[in-house]
Amino acid sequence: FLQTVPGLLPEVGGALPVILLPFVVVTAMMEREVTGAIFGLAAGLLMDLFTANIGAFHAVSLMIIGCICGLFVSYLLTVSLRSALVLYGGSALLYFTAMWLIYYVLPGYERAGSHYISHYIPLMLYSAVFLIPLYFVIRLIERKMTGKS
């Protein structure tokens, strides 16, 4: 699980990037909703397996994100870097805000709002750094597999 290897990636704002979120978004864009949901579920299960969180929050969330991103590309958007950035932005905002609400606001932690600003916003931005290289790598793989140039 690459994103949790100690010392591999530097921490920003006390956070390591969530590389699997942009991976799910881009894969769903290239392969559409069913494959996006399957990749989201698999990525989420990996995250749930390797984190101390209770339940299947990551599996369910990333499965829904994969399906919705695939549907957006099937019916509304084109496969482009601009679409990937828009879909990632919306997905990251919903995903990290839901995580913050479940793990900080509902339990009643003090200063939950400042934690959102100091931890989750840098986490969204840091994870976004991986979107562009993932987009081009996954697009290249998809084109090689389908025979497109």
PDB file of N, CA, C and O in Angstrom, residues 104-139:
ATOM      1  N   TYR A 104     -14.752  13.323  12.944  1.00  0.00           N
ATOM      2  CA  TYR A 104     -14.425  14.453  13.820  1.00  0.00           C
ATOM      3  C   TYR A 104     -15.645  15.191  14.342  1.00  0.00           C
ATOM      4  O   TYR A 104     -15.711  15.531  15.516  1.00  0.00           O
ATOM      5  N   VAL A 105     -16.602  15.474  13.484  1.00  0.00           N
ATOM      6  CA  VAL A 105     -17.745  16.271  13.916  1.00  0.00           C
ATOM      7  C   VAL A 105     -18.728  15.429  14.736  1.00  0.00           C
ATOM      8  O   VAL A 105     -19.104  15.828  15.841  1.00  0.00           O
ATOM      9  N   LEU A 106     -19.133  14.284  14.213  1.00  0.00           N
ATOM     10  CA  LEU A 106     -20.100  13.445  14.933  1.00  0.00           C
ATOM     11  C   LEU A 106     -19.608  12.990  16.303  1.00  0.00           C
ATOM     12  O   LEU A 106     -20.385  13.000  17.257  1.00  0.00           O
ATOM     13  N   PRO A 107     -18.332  12.603  16.454  1.00  0.00           N
ATOM     14  CA  PRO A 107     -17.871  12.248  17.809  1.00  0.00           C
ATOM     15  C   PRO A 107     -17.741  13.447  18.747  1.00  0.00           C
ATOM     16  O   PRO A 107     -17.537  13.280  19.937  1.00  0.00           O
ATOM     17  N   GLY A 108     -17.830  14.664  18.206  1.00  0.00           N
ATOM     18  CA  GLY A 108     -17.807  15.859  19.038  1.00  0.00           C
ATOM     19  C   GLY A 108     -16.424  16.354  19.418  1.00  0.00           C
ATOM     20  O   GLY A 108     -16.265  16.974  20.472  1.00  0.00           O
ATOM     21  N   TYR A 109     -15.424  16.110  18.571  1.00  0.00           N
ATOM     22  CA  TYR A 109     -14.089  16.617  18.862  1.00  0.00           C
ATOM     23  C   TYR A 109     -14.079  18.138  18.860  1.00  0.00           C
ATOM     24  O   TYR A 109     -14.707  18.778  18.020  1.00  0.00           O
ATOM     25  N   GLU A 110     -13.344  18.699  19.794  1.00  0.00           N
ATOM     26  CA  GLU A 110     -13.177  20.149  19.813  1.00  0.00           C
ATOM     27  C   GLU A 110     -12.297  20.560  18.638  1.00  0.00           C
ATOM     28  O   GLU A 110     -11.438  19.815  18.204  1.00  0.00           O
ATOM     29  N   ARG A 111     -12.512  21.744  18.162  1.00  0.00           N
ATOM     30  CA  ARG A 111     -11.735  22.322  17.071  1.00  0.00           C
ATOM     31  C   ARG A 111     -11.794  21.477  15.797  1.00  0.00           C
ATOM     32  O   ARG A 111     -10.806  21.376  15.058  1.00  0.00           O
ATOM     33  N   ALA A 112     -12.920  20.859  15.550  1.00  0.00           N
ATOM     34  CA  ALA A 112     -13.078  20.054  14.337  1.00  0.00           C
ATOM     35  C   ALA A 112     -12.930  20.931  13.092  1.00  0.00           C
ATOM     36  O   ALA A 112     -12.333  20.513  12.100  1.00  0.00           O
ATOM     37  N   GLY A 113     -13.447  22.148  13.163  1.00  0.00           N
ATOM     38  CA  GLY A 113     -13.344  23.061  12.022  1.00  0.00           C
ATOM     39  C   GLY A 113     -11.908  23.422  11.681  1.00  0.00           C
ATOM     40  O   GLY A 113     -11.526  23.437  10.516  1.00  0.00           O
ATOM     41  N   SER A 114     -11.112  23.687  12.701  1.00  0.00           N
ATOM     42  CA  SER A 114      -9.712  24.024  12.430  1.00  0.00           C
ATOM     43  C   SER A 114      -8.950  22.807  11.919  1.00  0.00           C
ATOM     44  O   SER A 114      -8.019  22.944  11.124  1.00  0.00           O
ATOM     45  N   HIS A 115      -9.366  21.607  12.343  1.00  0.00           N
ATOM     46  CA  HIS A 115      -8.725  20.394  11.826  1.00  0.00           C
ATOM     47  C   HIS A 115      -9.045  20.203  10.349  1.00  0.00           C
ATOM     48  O   HIS A 115      -8.197  19.761   9.581  1.00  0.00           O
ATOM     49  N   TYR A 116     -10.264  20.555   9.957  1.00  0.00           N
ATOM     50  CA  TYR A 116     -10.638  20.473   8.540  1.00  0.00           C
ATOM     51  C   TYR A 116      -9.735  21.376   7.702  1.00  0.00           C
ATOM     52  O   TYR A 116      -9.220  20.970   6.670  1.00  0.00           O
ATOM     53  N   ILE A 117      -9.542  22.585   8.185  1.00  0.00           N
ATOM     54  CA  ILE A 117      -8.730  23.556   7.450  1.00  0.00           C
ATOM     55  C   ILE A 117      -7.251  23.170   7.453  1.00  0.00           C
ATOM     56  O   ILE A 117      -6.581  23.253   6.433  1.00  0.00           O
ATOM     57  N   SER A 118      -6.750  22.719   8.589  1.00  0.00           N
ATOM     58  CA  SER A 118      -5.311  22.435   8.684  1.00  0.00           C
ATOM     59  C   SER A 118      -4.922  21.053   8.190  1.00  0.00           C
ATOM     60  O   SER A 118      -3.758  20.824   7.869  1.00  0.00           O
ATOM     61  N   HIS A 119      -5.871  20.118   8.122  1.00  0.00           N
ATOM     62  CA  HIS A 119      -5.522  18.752   7.721  1.00  0.00           C
ATOM     63  C   HIS A 119      -6.190  18.336   6.409  1.00  0.00           C
ATOM     64  O   HIS A 119      -5.524  17.863   5.497  1.00  0.00           O
ATOM     65  N   TYR A 120      -7.502  18.485   6.317  1.00  0.00           N
ATOM     66  CA  TYR A 120      -8.218  17.934   5.169  1.00  0.00           C
ATOM     67  C   TYR A 120      -8.052  18.753   3.895  1.00  0.00           C
ATOM     68  O   TYR A 120      -7.970  18.181   2.808  1.00  0.00           O
ATOM     69  N   ILE A 121      -7.989  20.058   3.999  1.00  0.00           N
ATOM     70  CA  ILE A 121      -7.766  20.858   2.789  1.00  0.00           C
ATOM     71  C   ILE A 121      -6.372  20.601   2.213  1.00  0.00           C
ATOM     72  O   ILE A 121      -6.240  20.355   1.010  1.00  0.00           O
ATOM     73  N   PRO A 122      -5.292  20.594   3.040  1.00  0.00           N
ATOM     74  CA  PRO A 122      -3.989  20.207   2.474  1.00  0.00           C
ATOM     75  C   PRO A 122      -3.994  18.778   1.906  1.00  0.00           C
ATOM     76  O   PRO A 122      -3.355  18.508   0.894  1.00  0.00           O
ATOM     77  N   LEU A 123      -4.736  17.885   2.532  1.00  0.00           N
ATOM     78  CA  LEU A 123      -4.833  16.508   2.055  1.00  0.00           C
ATOM     79  C   LEU A 123      -5.476  16.458   0.673  1.00  0.00           C
ATOM     80  O   LEU A 123      -5.014  15.737  -0.217  1.00  0.00           O
ATOM     81  N   MET A 124      -6.540  17.230   0.461  1.00  0.00           N
ATOM     82  CA  MET A 124      -7.188  17.300  -0.856  1.00  0.00           C
ATOM     83  C   MET A 124      -6.214  17.805  -1.919  1.00  0.00           C
ATOM     84  O   MET A 124      -6.122  17.248  -3.010  1.00  0.00           O
ATOM     85  N   LEU A 125      -5.498  18.869  -1.581  1.00  0.00           N
ATOM     86  CA  LEU A 125      -4.580  19.469  -2.544  1.00  0.00           C
ATOM     87  C   LEU A 125      -3.375  18.574  -2.813  1.00  0.00           C
ATOM     88  O   LEU A 125      -2.934  18.430  -3.962  1.00  0.00           O
ATOM     89  N   TYR A 126      -2.831  17.975  -1.766  1.00  0.00           N
ATOM     90  CA  TYR A 126      -1.669  17.088  -1.909  1.00  0.00           C
ATOM     91  C   TYR A 126      -2.043  15.868  -2.752  1.00  0.00           C
ATOM     92  O   TYR A 126      -1.276  15.441  -3.619  1.00  0.00           O
ATOM     93  N   SER A 127      -3.207  15.318  -2.531  1.00  0.00           N
ATOM     94  CA  SER A 127      -3.647  14.161  -3.317  1.00  0.00           C
ATOM     95  C   SER A 127      -3.870  14.546  -4.777  1.00  0.00           C
ATOM     96  O   SER A 127      -3.656  13.733  -5.680  1.00  0.00           O
ATOM     97  N   ALA A 128      -4.291  15.793  -5.019  1.00  0.00           N
ATOM     98  CA  ALA A 128      -4.534  16.265  -6.381  1.00  0.00           C
ATOM     99  C   ALA A 128      -3.262  16.298  -7.215  1.00  0.00           C
ATOM    100  O   ALA A 128      -3.322  16.176  -8.443  1.00  0.00           O
ATOM    101  N   VAL A 129      -2.114  16.439  -6.565  1.00  0.00           N
ATOM    102  CA  VAL A 129      -0.835  16.469  -7.286  1.00  0.00           C
ATOM    103  C   VAL A 129      -0.653  15.191  -8.105  1.00  0.00           C
ATOM    104  O   VAL A 129      -0.050  15.220  -9.179  1.00  0.00           O
ATOM    105  N   PHE A 130      -1.199  14.091  -7.630  1.00  0.00           N
ATOM    106  CA  PHE A 130      -1.025  12.811  -8.310  1.00  0.00           C
ATOM    107  C   PHE A 130      -2.025  12.599  -9.434  1.00  0.00           C
ATOM    108  O   PHE A 130      -1.889  11.653 -10.210  1.00  0.00           O
ATOM    109  N   LEU A 131      -3.020  13.455  -9.542  1.00  0.00           N
ATOM    110  CA  LEU A 131      -4.039  13.294 -10.570  1.00  0.00           C
ATOM    111  C   LEU A 131      -3.464  13.415 -11.977  1.00  0.00           C
ATOM    112  O   LEU A 131      -3.755  12.578 -12.836  1.00  0.00           O
ATOM    113  N   ILE A 132      -2.657  14.418 -12.217  1.00  0.00           N
ATOM    114  CA  ILE A 132      -2.160  14.660 -13.577  1.00  0.00           C
ATOM    115  C   ILE A 132      -1.272  13.519 -14.072  1.00  0.00           C
ATOM    116  O   ILE A 132      -1.513  12.989 -15.160  1.00  0.00           O
ATOM    117  N   PRO A 133      -0.259  13.074 -13.310  1.00  0.00           N
ATOM    118  CA  PRO A 133       0.518  11.940 -13.818  1.00  0.00           C
ATOM    119  C   PRO A 133      -0.321  10.667 -13.962  1.00  0.00           C
ATOM    120  O   PRO A 133      -0.166   9.922 -14.937  1.00  0.00           O
ATOM    121  N   LEU A 134      -1.231  10.431 -13.020  1.00  0.00           N
ATOM    122  CA  LEU A 134      -2.097   9.245 -13.127  1.00  0.00           C
ATOM    123  C   LEU A 134      -2.987   9.326 -14.361  1.00  0.00           C
ATOM    124  O   LEU A 134      -3.211   8.319 -15.038  1.00  0.00           O
ATOM    125  N   TYR A 135      -3.478  10.506 -14.657  1.00  0.00           N
ATOM    126  CA  TYR A 135      -4.326  10.679 -15.837  1.00  0.00           C
ATOM    127  C   TYR A 135      -3.583  10.257 -17.098  1.00  0.00           C
ATOM    128  O   TYR A 135      -4.090   9.473 -17.902  1.00  0.00           O
ATOM    129  N   PHE A 136      -2.362  10.735 -17.274  1.00  0.00           N
ATOM    130  CA  PHE A 136      -1.623  10.416 -18.492  1.00  0.00           C
ATOM    131  C   PHE A 136      -1.167   8.961 -18.536  1.00  0.00           C
ATOM    132  O   PHE A 136      -1.183   8.340 -19.602  1.00  0.00           O
ATOM    133  N   VAL A 137      -0.790   8.403 -17.414  1.00  0.00           N
ATOM    134  CA  VAL A 137      -0.372   6.993 -17.388  1.00  0.00           C
ATOM    135  C   VAL A 137      -1.557   6.074 -17.680  1.00  0.00           C
ATOM    136  O   VAL A 137      -1.463   5.161 -18.506  1.00  0.00           O
ATOM    137  N   ILE A 138      -2.680   6.311 -17.025  1.00  0.00           N
ATOM    138  CA  ILE A 138      -3.855   5.458 -17.234  1.00  0.00           C
ATOM    139  C   ILE A 138      -4.409   5.650 -18.637  1.00  0.00           C
ATOM    140  O   ILE A 138      -4.840   4.680 -19.279  1.00  0.00           O
ATOM    141  N   ARG A 139      -4.376   6.859 -19.158  1.00  0.00           N
ATOM    142  CA  ARG A 139      -4.823   7.093 -20.536  1.00  0.00           C
ATOM    143  C   ARG A 139      -3.933   6.354 -21.526  1.00  0.00           C
ATOM    144  O   ARG A 139      -4.419   5.739 -22.480  1.00  0.00           O
TER     145      ARG A 139
END
